[in-house]
C-alpha positions as semicolon CSV with decimal commas, in nm:
position;residue;x (nm);y (nm);z (nm)
1;M;0,259;4,221;5,452
2;Q;0,529;4,485;5,427
3;F;0,821;4,544;5,661
4;T;1,193;4,613;5,685
5;H;1,408;4,395;5,909
6;E;1,780;4,430;5,977
7;S;1,983;4,138;6,112
8;L;2,298;4,216;6,309
9;P;2,628;4,064;6,184
10;Q;2,748;3,831;6,457
11;R;2,880;3,477;6,495
12;V;2,716;3,262;6,761
13;L;2,874;2,944;6,893
14;F;2,637;2,744;7,113
15;G;2,756;2,429;7,288
16;S;2,790;2,311;7,645
17;T;3,141;2,248;7,787
18;R;3,303;2,396;7,474
19;A;3,372;2,754;7,581
20;A;3,752;2,737;7,598
21;T;3,790;2,572;7,258
22;A;3,539;2,802;7,089
23;L;3,693;3,111;7,245
24;A;4,043;3,023;7,126
25;A;3,914;2,962;6,773
26;E;3,731;3,296;6,759
27;L;4,036;3,492;6,874
28;E;4,247;3,312;6,617
29;L;4,005;3,433;6,349
30;L;4,053;3,786;6,480
31;D;4,431;3,737;6,482
32;A;4,429;3,871;6,840
33;R;4,766;3,874;7,013
34;R;4,708;4,101;7,315
35;V;4,373;4,024;7,473
36;M;4,203;4,226;7,746
37;V;3,994;3,990;7,960
38;I;3,716;4,163;8,154
39;A;3,560;3,961;8,435
40;A;3,432;4,059;8,779
41;P;3,604;3,899;9,081
42;E;3,318;3,651;9,126
43;E;3,377;3,526;8,770
44;A;3,754;3,495;8,811
45;V;3,763;3,115;8,837
46;I;3,556;3,065;8,521
47;A;3,746;3,336;8,334
48;D;4,086;3,195;8,428
49;R;3,982;2,845;8,321
50;I;3,849;2,934;7,976
51;T;4,118;3,191;7,889
52;S;4,422;2,998;8,015
53;T;4,550;2,927;7,662
54;L;4,490;3,279;7,526
55;P;4,750;3,556;7,476
56;V;4,619;3,763;7,767
57;A;4,780;4,106;7,801
58;L;4,545;4,238;8,070
59;R;4,299;4,099;8,325
60;Y;4,050;4,367;8,430
61;D;3,803;4,317;8,715
62;E;3,656;4,657;8,807
63;V;3,295;4,588;8,703
64;A;2,996;4,780;8,836
65;M;2,621;4,783;8,770
66;H;2,494;5,025;8,506
67;V;2,855;5,101;8,391
68;P;2,942;5,424;8,575
69;A;3,121;5,666;8,342
70;D;3,433;5,684;8,561
71;V;3,463;5,304;8,563
72;A;3,435;5,301;8,184
73;E;3,706;5,566;8,152
74;R;3,949;5,372;8,372
75;A;3,889;5,057;8,168
76;R;3,954;5,244;7,844
77;T;4,280;5,381;7,980
78;A;4,387;5,035;8,093
79;A;4,313;4,889;7,749
80;E;4,518;5,156;7,577
81;E;4,812;5,120;7,817
82;A;4,813;4,743;7,763
83;A;4,797;4,789;7,383
84;A;4,507;4,545;7,376
85;D;4,387;4,434;7,032
86;A;4,072;4,247;7,140
87;I;3,841;4,215;7,438
88;V;3,704;3,897;7,593
89;C;3,426;3,961;7,844
90;V;3,321;3,681;8,078
91;G;3,016;3,753;8,292
92;G;2,671;3,909;8,295
93;G;2,523;4,229;8,160
94;S;2,744;4,463;8,364
95;T;3,060;4,295;8,236
96;T;2,941;4,298;7,876
97;G;2,834;4,658;7,923
98;L;3,182;4,757;8,034
99;A;3,336;4,582;7,733
100;K;3,098;4,778;7,509
101;A;3,198;5,103;7,677
102;V;3,562;5,029;7,597
103;A;3,480;4,929;7,239
104;L;3,275;5,245;7,189
105;T;3,585;5,466;7,198
106;T;3,863;5,223;7,106
107;G;3,695;5,018;6,834
108;L;3,836;4,695;6,982
109;P;3,649;4,379;6,877
110;I;3,465;4,191;7,151
111;V;3,417;3,818;7,201
112;A;3,154;3,771;7,470
113;V;3,113;3,471;7,700
114;P;2,790;3,521;7,899
115;T;2,744;3,365;8,242
116;T;2,389;3,496;8,294
117;Y;2,084;3,533;8,071
118;A;2,115;3,911;8,036
119;G;2,134;3,918;7,656
120;S;2,347;4,231;7,620
121;E;2,598;4,031;7,418
122;A;2,357;4,001;7,123
123;T;2,270;4,369;7,084
124;A;2,439;4,687;6,964
125;V;2,292;4,876;7,260
126;W;2,533;5,039;7,505
127;G;2,460;5,213;7,834
128;M;2,652;5,425;8,084
129;T;2,553;5,607;8,399
130;H;2,653;5,967;8,467
131;G;2,561;6,054;8,824
132;N;2,208;5,920;8,865
133;Q;2,114;5,931;8,498
134;K;2,160;5,634;8,268
135;K;2,229;5,713;7,904
136;T;2,185;5,450;7,633
137;G;2,264;5,444;7,266
138;I;2,301;5,216;6,964
139;D;2,627;5,176;6,776
140;P;2,735;4,877;6,563
141;I;3,091;4,912;6,691
142;V;2,989;4,776;7,035
143;L;2,821;4,462;6,900
144;P;3,043;4,165;6,995
145;R;3,192;4,000;6,686
146;S;3,122;3,660;6,838
147;V;2,930;3,515;7,129
148;V;3,031;3,187;7,294
149;Y;2,731;3,032;7,468
150;D;2,815;2,749;7,708
151;A;2,530;2,651;7,937
152;S;2,764;2,459;8,166
153;L;2,908;2,794;8,278
154;M;2,564;2,876;8,424
155;L;2,551;2,574;8,655
156;T;2,700;2,775;8,943
157;L;2,468;3,073;8,891
158;P;2,247;3,078;9,204
159;V;1,884;2,986;9,147
160;E;1,754;3,321;9,270
161;M;1,976;3,511;9,028
162;S;1,898;3,264;8,750
163;M;1,527;3,333;8,789
164;A;1,569;3,711;8,791
165;S;1,805;3,701;8,493
166;G;1,572;3,469;8,303
167;L;1,278;3,702;8,366
168;N;1,491;3,989;8,239
169;A;1,527;3,788;7,917
170;L;1,152;3,728;7,913
171;A;1,104;4,105;7,937
172;H;1,313;4,141;7,620
173;C;1,071;3,908;7,444
174;I;0,750;4,068;7,565
175;D;0,865;4,427;7,518
176;S;0,976;4,342;7,164
177;L;0,617;4,270;7,061
178;W;0,520;4,638;7,086
179;A;0,856;4,815;7,070
180;P;0,912;5,101;6,820
181;Q;1,066;4,883;6,543
182;V;0,854;4,572;6,589
183;D;0,826;4,351;6,278
184;P;0,717;3,992;6,204
185;I;1,072;3,855;6,224
186;N;1,160;3,982;6,570
187;S;0,807;3,896;6,685
188;A;0,861;3,535;6,580
189;L;1,195;3,525;6,763
190;A;1,036;3,678;7,072
191;V;0,750;3,427;7,086
192;E;0,988;3,131;7,048
193;G;1,202;3,289;7,320
194;V;0,902;3,297;7,554
195;R;0,833;2,930;7,486
196;A;1,195;2,831;7,560
197;L;1,218;3,041;7,878
198;N;0,883;2,914;8,002
199;S;1,021;2,563;7,959
200;G;1,373;2,615;8,091
201;L;1,330;2,833;8,399
202;P;1,106;2,588;8,594
203;Q;1,356;2,311;8,520
204;I;1,636;2,517;8,675
205;A;1,417;2,603;8,976
206;T;1,350;2,233;9,032
207;D;1,703;2,112;8,956
208;P;1,976;2,380;8,929
209;T;2,214;2,118;8,787
210;S;1,985;2,045;8,492
211;L;2,190;2,117;8,183
212;V;1,879;2,075;7,968
213;G;1,702;2,350;8,163
214;R;2,007;2,574;8,143
215;E;2,038;2,520;7,767
216;Q;1,669;2,595;7,703
217;T;1,692;2,912;7,911
218;L;2,014;3,024;7,741
219;Y;1,863;2,956;7,398
220;G;1,556;3,158;7,493
221;A;1,769;3,440;7,629
222;Y;1,961;3,464;7,300
223;L;1,640;3,478;7,095
224;A;1,507;3,741;7,335
225;A;1,817;3,957;7,291
226;V;1,810;3,933;6,911
227;A;1,442;4,030;6,908
228;F;1,507;4,321;7,144
229;G;1,812;4,434;6,949
230;S;1,598;4,465;6,638
231;A;1,274;4,595;6,789
232;G;1,422;4,853;7,025
233;S;1,324;4,964;7,374
234;G;0,956;4,962;7,459
235;L;0,784;5,103;7,765
236;H;0,909;4,832;7,997
237;H;1,274;4,901;7,924
238;K;1,232;5,276;7,943
239;I;1,086;5,236;8,293
240;C;1,357;4,999;8,410
241;H;1,646;5,201;8,266
242;V;1,525;5,510;8,449
243;L;1,477;5,323;8,777
244;G;1,811;5,143;8,753
245;G;2,015;5,450;8,665
246;K;1,839;5,694;8,896
247;Y;1,817;5,474;9,206
248;N;2,091;5,215;9,142
249;L;1,844;4,926;9,155
250;P;1,964;4,577;9,052
251;H;1,903;4,535;8,681
252;A;1,756;4,185;8,653
253;Q;1,537;4,207;8,963
254;T;1,395;4,542;8,853
255;H;1,294;4,396;8,517
256;A;1,147;4,089;8,685
257;V;0,926;4,300;8,913
258;V;0,805;4,555;8,657
259;L;0,728;4,310;8,375
260;P;0,381;4,183;8,476
261;H;0,257;4,536;8,538
262;V;0,354;4,655;8,189
263;L;0,206;4,339;8,038
264;A;-0,121;4,401;8,224
265;L;-0,126;4,756;8,087
266;N;-0,061;4,668;7,722
267;A;-0,206;4,322;7,661
268;P;-0,575;4,426;7,656
269;V;-0,520;4,653;7,354
270;A;-0,263;4,440;7,169
271;A;-0,484;4,146;7,078
272;D;-0,254;3,967;6,833
273;S;0,051;3,989;7,059
274;E;-0,159;3,884;7,359
275;R;-0,285;3,577;7,172
276;R;0,063;3,472;7,062
277;L;0,204;3,515;7,412
278;A;-0,080;3,311;7,560
279;L;-0,001;3,027;7,317
280;A;0,370;3,045;7,400
281;F;0,290;3,023;7,771
282;D;0,029;2,752;7,700
283;A;-0,216;2,954;7,908
284;P;-0,561;3,112;7,860
285;T;-0,412;3,464;7,863
286;A;-0,064;3,610;7,844
287;L;-0,083;3,758;8,194
288;A;-0,212;3,431;8,340
289;G;0,079;3,247;8,177
290;L;0,336;3,492;8,308
291;Q;0,192;3,488;8,657
292;C;0,184;3,108;8,659
293;L;0,552;3,100;8,564
294;R;0,639;3,361;8,825
295;A;0,464;3,156;9,094
296;R;0,647;2,838;8,990
297;I;0,990;3,001;9,013
298;D;0,928;3,231;9,312
299;A;0,995;3,548;9,115
300;P;1,091;3,884;9,269
301;R;0,775;4,074;9,358
302;A;0,834;4,425;9,490
303;L;1,070;4,711;9,411
304;R;1,074;4,813;9,775
305;D;1,258;4,486;9,845
306;Y;1,551;4,626;9,643
307;G;1,582;4,967;9,804
308;L;1,331;5,185;9,619
309;E;1,141;5,413;9,859
310;E;0,780;5,520;9,818
311;S;0,884;5,885;9,842
312;Q;1,094;5,839;9,526
313;L;0,801;5,736;9,305
314;P;0,683;6,086;9,199
315;A;1,032;6,180;9,076
316;A;1,052;5,846;8,891
317;V;0,724;5,924;8,713
318;D;0,861;6,266;8,613
319;A;1,173;6,104;8,468
320;I;0,990;5,827;8,281
321;L;0,712;6,027;8,114
322;P;0,940;6,212;7,867
323;V;1,087;5,883;7,735
324;V;0,763;5,685;7,695
325;P;0,757;5,547;7,337
326;P;0,475;5,707;7,134
327;S;0,405;5,365;6,982
328;N;0,308;5,205;7,316
329;P;-0,025;5,026;7,261
330;T;-0,191;5,183;7,566
331;P;-0,163;5,561;7,612
332;V;0,049;5,634;7,919
333;T;-0,078;5,904;8,154
334;R;0,080;6,041;8,469
335;D;-0,191;5,882;8,685
336;G;-0,162;5,550;8,506
337;L;0,216;5,543;8,532
338;N;0,201;5,640;8,897
339;A;-0,042;5,353;8,964
340;L;0,179;5,109;8,775
341;L;0,492;5,209;8,967
342;Y;0,315;5,201;9,301
343;A;0,187;4,849;9,233
344;A;0,538;4,738;9,134
345;W;0,684;4,908;9,441
346;E;0,430;4,748;9,672
347;G;0,433;4,408;9,503
348;S;0,057;4,396;9,451
349;E;-0,114;4,200;9,175
350;P;-0,093;4,368;8,832
351;Q;-0,414;4,533;8,717
């Protein structure tokens, strides 16, 4: 066995109902005195509650999917005008993404408080959209210094969004098993993440107030993000980033729909990963386990339900082909990719 693995430097504080206390302690360690709090309007109540004792210099709420470049620029200007010395982001992937965009040019440290299972808070990956093209990159300066995980903050996250966000986390796990920098460490994290998500998501679907289910899902989402942050973007994420940026599709739902189709493509020629996923799902095959979970939680099924039109598929294929990772287990052809996207658009069973 021979590999190189790099762990990202980050503090993680995990504990239900402890967000406000943990957040204050982390900002004290940073000696922050003028904090920029980024939270979308729908997260205002949570953000106000957990930041009420902080030295807040600026509350910023212009958050948009896929971090449009003009939104990022306005947030950077606001941070500079407020002389902010730290950022607290409270919300999902779009909120964390905006905080990263600000940190990318200002160098301000971030303390992230996630309210979904997006996982962006545990990676050094940033993304911004210019027009209809989403650009991503990796820079250690955007990695939050600390992450405060409090599952009680997820209790108000609607079940439908919880399921889509959780499946987005599951996509991080599965894609990590054949991503460009896959190694035994991130593979182990990914498989444990699958086990936790497979346990937690059905509990939330059955009882949205189940703190145990929320904690298992949040734990799995963190492991998924760490694995993804190390392994890099595989085919699944390349597809979804193109679709999201080009057609402004909702991030979590797009990942939830595309995932089984990419798994069906790759699993037959990735025997070891397929076996480990099947064990994590406690199913005869990885695809059977994923499909069983999706049925139990009423997962999103078709991209056309989220605004993608059939006429847009050929252009999507053209945009995806140049960014397909050479390391993908199954060779990706134009015809194969077109069939995969059509099945995901239509919502048919993965083949």
